[in-house]
Amino acid sequence: MYLTQETDYAVRIVYCLAESGGRKDAGSLGVQMNVTLRFSLKILGKLSAAGVVKSFKGTHGGYELARDPSQITLKDVVDAVEGSPYVISRCISQGGECNRGASGCCAFQHEFAKISESINRQLSAVTFADLLKKEKHETSQTAK
């Protein structure tokens, strides 16, 4: 099971903004991530609507993080793109459908709910400041 490609790109875009520490335009982010401008703008729109990034118009416009990287978690980004809270099966989302036409809670639904809760806890525990530190540490280890 995978997160969508859109979510993967969103995580990388937020990471790039965290790493730069400043404002970047959608075109530069797209080039850096090897994503089309149109797709970058779609992702940035979702991140902006969720309060993860701020957008600025004009000649010095672009995007920057809305909060410090230590205050933005992987869950914030996943929720911005995938919806909140992230669930591994439609049957446990609000108004979810049972593929077998049943109603009520079944053993699968119960287990999928527990797994989804665990994933959401783990995503909440990782900030972009943590990722920046880990990447810096791993880069320094491979340079030796």
PDB file of N, CA and C in Angstrom, residues 80-136:
ATOM      1  N   ALA A  80      -3.477  17.186   4.478  1.00  0.00           N
ATOM      2  CA  ALA A  80      -3.776  18.253   3.509  1.00  0.00           C
ATOM      3  C   ALA A  80      -4.102  17.675   2.137  1.00  0.00           C
ATOM      4  N   VAL A  81      -3.444  16.575   1.782  1.00  0.00           N
ATOM      5  CA  VAL A  81      -3.626  15.998   0.451  1.00  0.00           C
ATOM      6  C   VAL A  81      -4.617  14.840   0.458  1.00  0.00           C
ATOM      7  N   GLU A  82      -4.496  13.954   1.420  1.00  0.00           N
ATOM      8  CA  GLU A  82      -5.316  12.740   1.454  1.00  0.00           C
ATOM      9  C   GLU A  82      -6.655  12.929   2.161  1.00  0.00           C
ATOM     10  N   GLY A  83      -6.751  13.936   2.996  1.00  0.00           N
ATOM     11  CA  GLY A  83      -7.931  14.116   3.826  1.00  0.00           C
ATOM     12  C   GLY A  83      -7.614  13.718   5.249  1.00  0.00           C
ATOM     13  N   SER A  84      -8.431  14.179   6.156  1.00  0.00           N
ATOM     14  CA  SER A  84      -8.134  13.979   7.573  1.00  0.00           C
ATOM     15  C   SER A  84      -9.256  13.212   8.239  1.00  0.00           C
ATOM     16  N   PRO A  85      -8.959  12.279   9.068  1.00  0.00           N
ATOM     17  CA  PRO A  85      -7.653  11.667   9.278  1.00  0.00           C
ATOM     18  C   PRO A  85      -7.382  10.639   8.185  1.00  0.00           C
ATOM     19  N   TYR A  86      -6.108  10.334   7.992  1.00  0.00           N
ATOM     20  CA  TYR A  86      -5.721   9.342   6.997  1.00  0.00           C
ATOM     21  C   TYR A  86      -6.206   7.971   7.462  1.00  0.00           C
ATOM     22  N   VAL A  87      -6.861   7.236   6.578  1.00  0.00           N
ATOM     23  CA  VAL A  87      -7.323   5.881   6.883  1.00  0.00           C
ATOM     24  C   VAL A  87      -6.862   4.937   5.776  1.00  0.00           C
ATOM     25  N   ILE A  88      -6.653   3.679   6.142  1.00  0.00           N
ATOM     26  CA  ILE A  88      -6.148   2.724   5.152  1.00  0.00           C
ATOM     27  C   ILE A  88      -7.261   2.039   4.374  1.00  0.00           C
ATOM     28  N   SER A  89      -8.509   2.224   4.791  1.00  0.00           N
ATOM     29  CA  SER A  89      -9.619   1.600   4.082  1.00  0.00           C
ATOM     30  C   SER A  89     -10.824   2.533   4.074  1.00  0.00           C
ATOM     31  N   ARG A  90     -11.532   2.563   2.949  1.00  0.00           N
ATOM     32  CA  ARG A  90     -12.734   3.402   2.846  1.00  0.00           C
ATOM     33  C   ARG A  90     -13.778   3.004   3.878  1.00  0.00           C
ATOM     34  N   CYS A  91     -13.774   1.760   4.288  1.00  0.00           N
ATOM     35  CA  CYS A  91     -14.841   1.292   5.174  1.00  0.00           C
ATOM     36  C   CYS A  91     -14.791   1.933   6.558  1.00  0.00           C
ATOM     37  N   ILE A  92     -13.680   2.566   6.907  1.00  0.00           N
ATOM     38  CA  ILE A  92     -13.635   3.202   8.234  1.00  0.00           C
ATOM     39  C   ILE A  92     -13.691   4.721   8.155  1.00  0.00           C
ATOM     40  N   SER A  93     -13.713   5.260   6.942  1.00  0.00           N
ATOM     41  CA  SER A  93     -13.851   6.706   6.832  1.00  0.00           C
ATOM     42  C   SER A  93     -15.307   7.063   7.102  1.00  0.00           C
ATOM     43  N   GLN A  94     -15.520   8.311   7.468  1.00  0.00           N
ATOM     44  CA  GLN A  94     -16.877   8.746   7.778  1.00  0.00           C
ATOM     45  C   GLN A  94     -17.743   8.560   6.537  1.00  0.00           C
ATOM     46  N   GLY A  95     -18.855   7.861   6.694  1.00  0.00           N
ATOM     47  CA  GLY A  95     -19.716   7.565   5.561  1.00  0.00           C
ATOM     48  C   GLY A  95     -19.132   6.500   4.652  1.00  0.00           C
ATOM     49  N   GLY A  96     -18.141   5.740   5.163  1.00  0.00           N
ATOM     50  CA  GLY A  96     -17.471   4.715   4.362  1.00  0.00           C
ATOM     51  C   GLY A  96     -18.422   3.622   3.931  1.00  0.00           C
ATOM     52  N   GLU A  97     -18.043   2.970   2.883  1.00  0.00           N
ATOM     53  CA  GLU A  97     -18.874   1.914   2.332  1.00  0.00           C
ATOM     54  C   GLU A  97     -18.254   0.553   2.602  1.00  0.00           C
ATOM     55  N   CYS A  98     -19.091  -0.385   2.896  1.00  0.00           N
ATOM     56  CA  CYS A  98     -18.644  -1.769   3.044  1.00  0.00           C
ATOM     57  C   CYS A  98     -18.731  -2.426   1.670  1.00  0.00           C
ATOM     58  N   ASN A  99     -17.614  -2.997   1.202  1.00  0.00           N
ATOM     59  CA  ASN A  99     -17.632  -3.603  -0.129  1.00  0.00           C
ATOM     60  C   ASN A  99     -18.483  -4.876  -0.169  1.00  0.00           C
ATOM     61  N   ARG A 100     -18.849  -5.384   0.967  1.00  0.00           N
ATOM     62  CA  ARG A 100     -19.682  -6.591   0.948  1.00  0.00           C
ATOM     63  C   ARG A 100     -21.140  -6.272   1.257  1.00  0.00           C
ATOM     64  N   GLY A 101     -21.463  -4.975   1.320  1.00  0.00           N
ATOM     65  CA  GLY A 101     -22.846  -4.559   1.508  1.00  0.00           C
ATOM     66  C   GLY A 101     -23.378  -4.721   2.917  1.00  0.00           C
ATOM     67  N   ALA A 102     -22.512  -4.933   3.887  1.00  0.00           N
ATOM     68  CA  ALA A 102     -22.946  -5.118   5.267  1.00  0.00           C
ATOM     69  C   ALA A 102     -23.082  -3.768   5.959  1.00  0.00           C
ATOM     70  N   SER A 103     -23.712  -3.781   7.105  1.00  0.00           N
ATOM     71  CA  SER A 103     -23.781  -2.565   7.917  1.00  0.00           C
ATOM     72  C   SER A 103     -23.233  -2.889   9.293  1.00  0.00           C
ATOM     73  N   GLY A 104     -22.807  -1.861  10.004  1.00  0.00           N
ATOM     74  CA  GLY A 104     -22.220  -2.078  11.312  1.00  0.00           C
ATOM     75  C   GLY A 104     -20.733  -2.346  11.202  1.00  0.00           C
ATOM     76  N   CYS A 105     -20.128  -2.666  12.320  1.00  0.00           N
ATOM     77  CA  CYS A 105     -18.680  -2.862  12.385  1.00  0.00           C
ATOM     78  C   CYS A 105     -18.347  -4.345  12.262  1.00  0.00           C
ATOM     79  N   CYS A 106     -17.336  -4.647  11.459  1.00  0.00           N
ATOM     80  CA  CYS A 106     -16.894  -6.035  11.328  1.00  0.00           C
ATOM     81  C   CYS A 106     -15.450  -6.143  11.829  1.00  0.00           C
ATOM     82  N   ALA A 107     -14.928  -7.354  11.862  1.00  0.00           N
ATOM     83  CA  ALA A 107     -13.564  -7.588  12.353  1.00  0.00           C
ATOM     84  C   ALA A 107     -12.535  -6.834  11.511  1.00  0.00           C
ATOM     85  N   PHE A 108     -12.738  -6.784  10.200  1.00  0.00           N
ATOM     86  CA  PHE A 108     -11.793  -6.076   9.333  1.00  0.00           C
ATOM     87  C   PHE A 108     -11.796  -4.586   9.644  1.00  0.00           C
ATOM     88  N   GLN A 109     -12.988  -4.044   9.754  1.00  0.00           N
ATOM     89  CA  GLN A 109     -13.128  -2.616  10.035  1.00  0.00           C
ATOM     90  C   GLN A 109     -12.447  -2.263  11.356  1.00  0.00           C
ATOM     91  N   HIS A 110     -12.610  -3.084  12.348  1.00  0.00           N
ATOM     92  CA  HIS A 110     -12.002  -2.861  13.658  1.00  0.00           C
ATOM     93  C   HIS A 110     -10.474  -2.853  13.549  1.00  0.00           C
ATOM     94  N   GLU A 111      -9.915  -3.825  12.862  1.00  0.00           N
ATOM     95  CA  GLU A 111      -8.455  -3.909  12.723  1.00  0.00           C
ATOM     96  C   GLU A 111      -7.910  -2.778  11.861  1.00  0.00           C
ATOM     97  N   PHE A 112      -8.605  -2.453  10.761  1.00  0.00           N
ATOM     98  CA  PHE A 112      -8.168  -1.344   9.911  1.00  0.00           C
ATOM     99  C   PHE A 112      -8.189  -0.032  10.687  1.00  0.00           C
ATOM    100  N   ALA A 113      -9.147   0.142  11.578  1.00  0.00           N
ATOM    101  CA  ALA A 113      -9.222   1.360  12.397  1.00  0.00           C
ATOM    102  C   ALA A 113      -8.025   1.443  13.341  1.00  0.00           C
ATOM    103  N   LYS A 114      -7.662   0.327  13.970  1.00  0.00           N
ATOM    104  CA  LYS A 114      -6.502   0.321  14.866  1.00  0.00           C
ATOM    105  C   LYS A 114      -5.211   0.634  14.098  1.00  0.00           C
ATOM    106  N   ILE A 115      -5.056   0.049  12.939  1.00  0.00           N
ATOM    107  CA  ILE A 115      -3.853   0.294  12.129  1.00  0.00           C
ATOM    108  C   ILE A 115      -3.803   1.755  11.687  1.00  0.00           C
ATOM    109  N   SER A 116      -4.930   2.286  11.267  1.00  0.00           N
ATOM    110  CA  SER A 116      -4.988   3.694  10.842  1.00  0.00           C
ATOM    111  C   SER A 116      -4.631   4.635  11.987  1.00  0.00           C
ATOM    112  N   GLU A 117      -5.128   4.343  13.170  1.00  0.00           N
ATOM    113  CA  GLU A 117      -4.788   5.168  14.344  1.00  0.00           C
ATOM    114  C   GLU A 117      -3.288   5.140  14.609  1.00  0.00           C
ATOM    115  N   SER A 118      -2.687   3.974  14.488  1.00  0.00           N
ATOM    116  CA  SER A 118      -1.249   3.848  14.708  1.00  0.00           C
ATOM    117  C   SER A 118      -0.464   4.648  13.667  1.00  0.00           C
ATOM    118  N   ILE A 119      -0.863   4.550  12.413  1.00  0.00           N
ATOM    119  CA  ILE A 119      -0.196   5.303  11.350  1.00  0.00           C
ATOM    120  C   ILE A 119      -0.300   6.800  11.622  1.00  0.00           C
ATOM    121  N   ASN A 120      -1.480   7.266  11.995  1.00  0.00           N
ATOM    122  CA  ASN A 120      -1.673   8.693  12.267  1.00  0.00           C
ATOM    123  C   ASN A 120      -0.832   9.169  13.449  1.00  0.00           C
ATOM    124  N   ARG A 121      -0.708   8.345  14.473  1.00  0.00           N
ATOM    125  CA  ARG A 121       0.160   8.696  15.618  1.00  0.00           C
ATOM    126  C   ARG A 121       1.612   8.827  15.167  1.00  0.00           C
ATOM    127  N   GLN A 122       2.070   7.884  14.361  1.00  0.00           N
ATOM    128  CA  GLN A 122       3.459   7.905  13.890  1.00  0.00           C
ATOM    129  C   GLN A 122       3.711   9.085  12.964  1.00  0.00           C
ATOM    130  N   LEU A 123       2.768   9.405  12.090  1.00  0.00           N
ATOM    131  CA  LEU A 123       2.918  10.568  11.213  1.00  0.00           C
ATOM    132  C   LEU A 123       2.963  11.862  12.026  1.00  0.00           C
ATOM    133  N   SER A 124       2.201  11.910  13.113  1.00  0.00           N
ATOM    134  CA  SER A 124       2.177  13.100  13.984  1.00  0.00           C
ATOM    135  C   SER A 124       3.477  13.281  14.752  1.00  0.00           C
ATOM    136  N   ALA A 125       4.213  12.206  14.917  1.00  0.00           N
ATOM    137  CA  ALA A 125       5.439  12.245  15.726  1.00  0.00           C
ATOM    138  C   ALA A 125       6.654  12.738  14.948  1.00  0.00           C
ATOM    139  N   VAL A 126       6.536  12.901  13.630  1.00  0.00           N
ATOM    140  CA  VAL A 126       7.682  13.294  12.816  1.00  0.00           C
ATOM    141  C   VAL A 126       7.466  14.704  12.267  1.00  0.00           C
ATOM    142  N   THR A 127       8.355  15.624  12.649  1.00  0.00           N
ATOM    143  CA  THR A 127       8.280  16.992  12.132  1.00  0.00           C
ATOM    144  C   THR A 127       9.292  17.168  11.000  1.00  0.00           C
ATOM    145  N   PHE A 128       9.126  18.242  10.272  1.00  0.00           N
ATOM    146  CA  PHE A 128      10.083  18.523   9.197  1.00  0.00           C
ATOM    147  C   PHE A 128      11.433  18.961   9.763  1.00  0.00           C
ATOM    148  N   ALA A 129      11.447  19.503  10.960  1.00  0.00           N
ATOM    149  CA  ALA A 129      12.731  19.793  11.614  1.00  0.00           C
ATOM    150  C   ALA A 129      13.467  18.482  11.891  1.00  0.00           C
ATOM    151  N   ASP A 130      12.735  17.449  12.324  1.00  0.00           N
ATOM    152  CA  ASP A 130      13.339  16.124  12.536  1.00  0.00           C
ATOM    153  C   ASP A 130      13.934  15.595  11.242  1.00  0.00           C
ATOM    154  N   LEU A 131      13.193  15.720  10.149  1.00  0.00           N
ATOM    155  CA  LEU A 131      13.673  15.219   8.857  1.00  0.00           C
ATOM    156  C   LEU A 131      14.913  15.970   8.391  1.00  0.00           C
ATOM    157  N   LEU A 132      14.939  17.279   8.602  1.00  0.00           N
ATOM    158  CA  LEU A 132      16.123  18.062   8.227  1.00  0.00           C
ATOM    159  C   LEU A 132      17.344  17.602   9.008  1.00  0.00           C
ATOM    160  N   LYS A 133      17.171  17.349  10.306  1.00  0.00           N
ATOM    161  CA  LYS A 133      18.284  16.878  11.143  1.00  0.00           C
ATOM    162  C   LYS A 133      18.762  15.510  10.688  1.00  0.00           C
ATOM    163  N   LYS A 134      17.823  14.602  10.412  1.00  0.00           N
ATOM    164  CA  LYS A 134      18.186  13.249   9.980  1.00  0.00           C
ATOM    165  C   LYS A 134      18.918  13.277   8.648  1.00  0.00           C
ATOM    166  N   GLU A 135      18.439  14.094   7.722  1.00  0.00           N
ATOM    167  CA  GLU A 135      19.076  14.179   6.412  1.00  0.00           C
ATOM    168  C   GLU A 135      20.481  14.751   6.548  1.00  0.00           C
ATOM    169  N   LYS A 136      20.652  15.764   7.372  1.00  0.00           N
ATOM    170  CA  LYS A 136      21.974  16.367   7.580  1.00  0.00           C
ATOM    171  C   LYS A 136      22.922  15.340   8.200  1.00  0.00           C
TER     172      LYS A 136
END
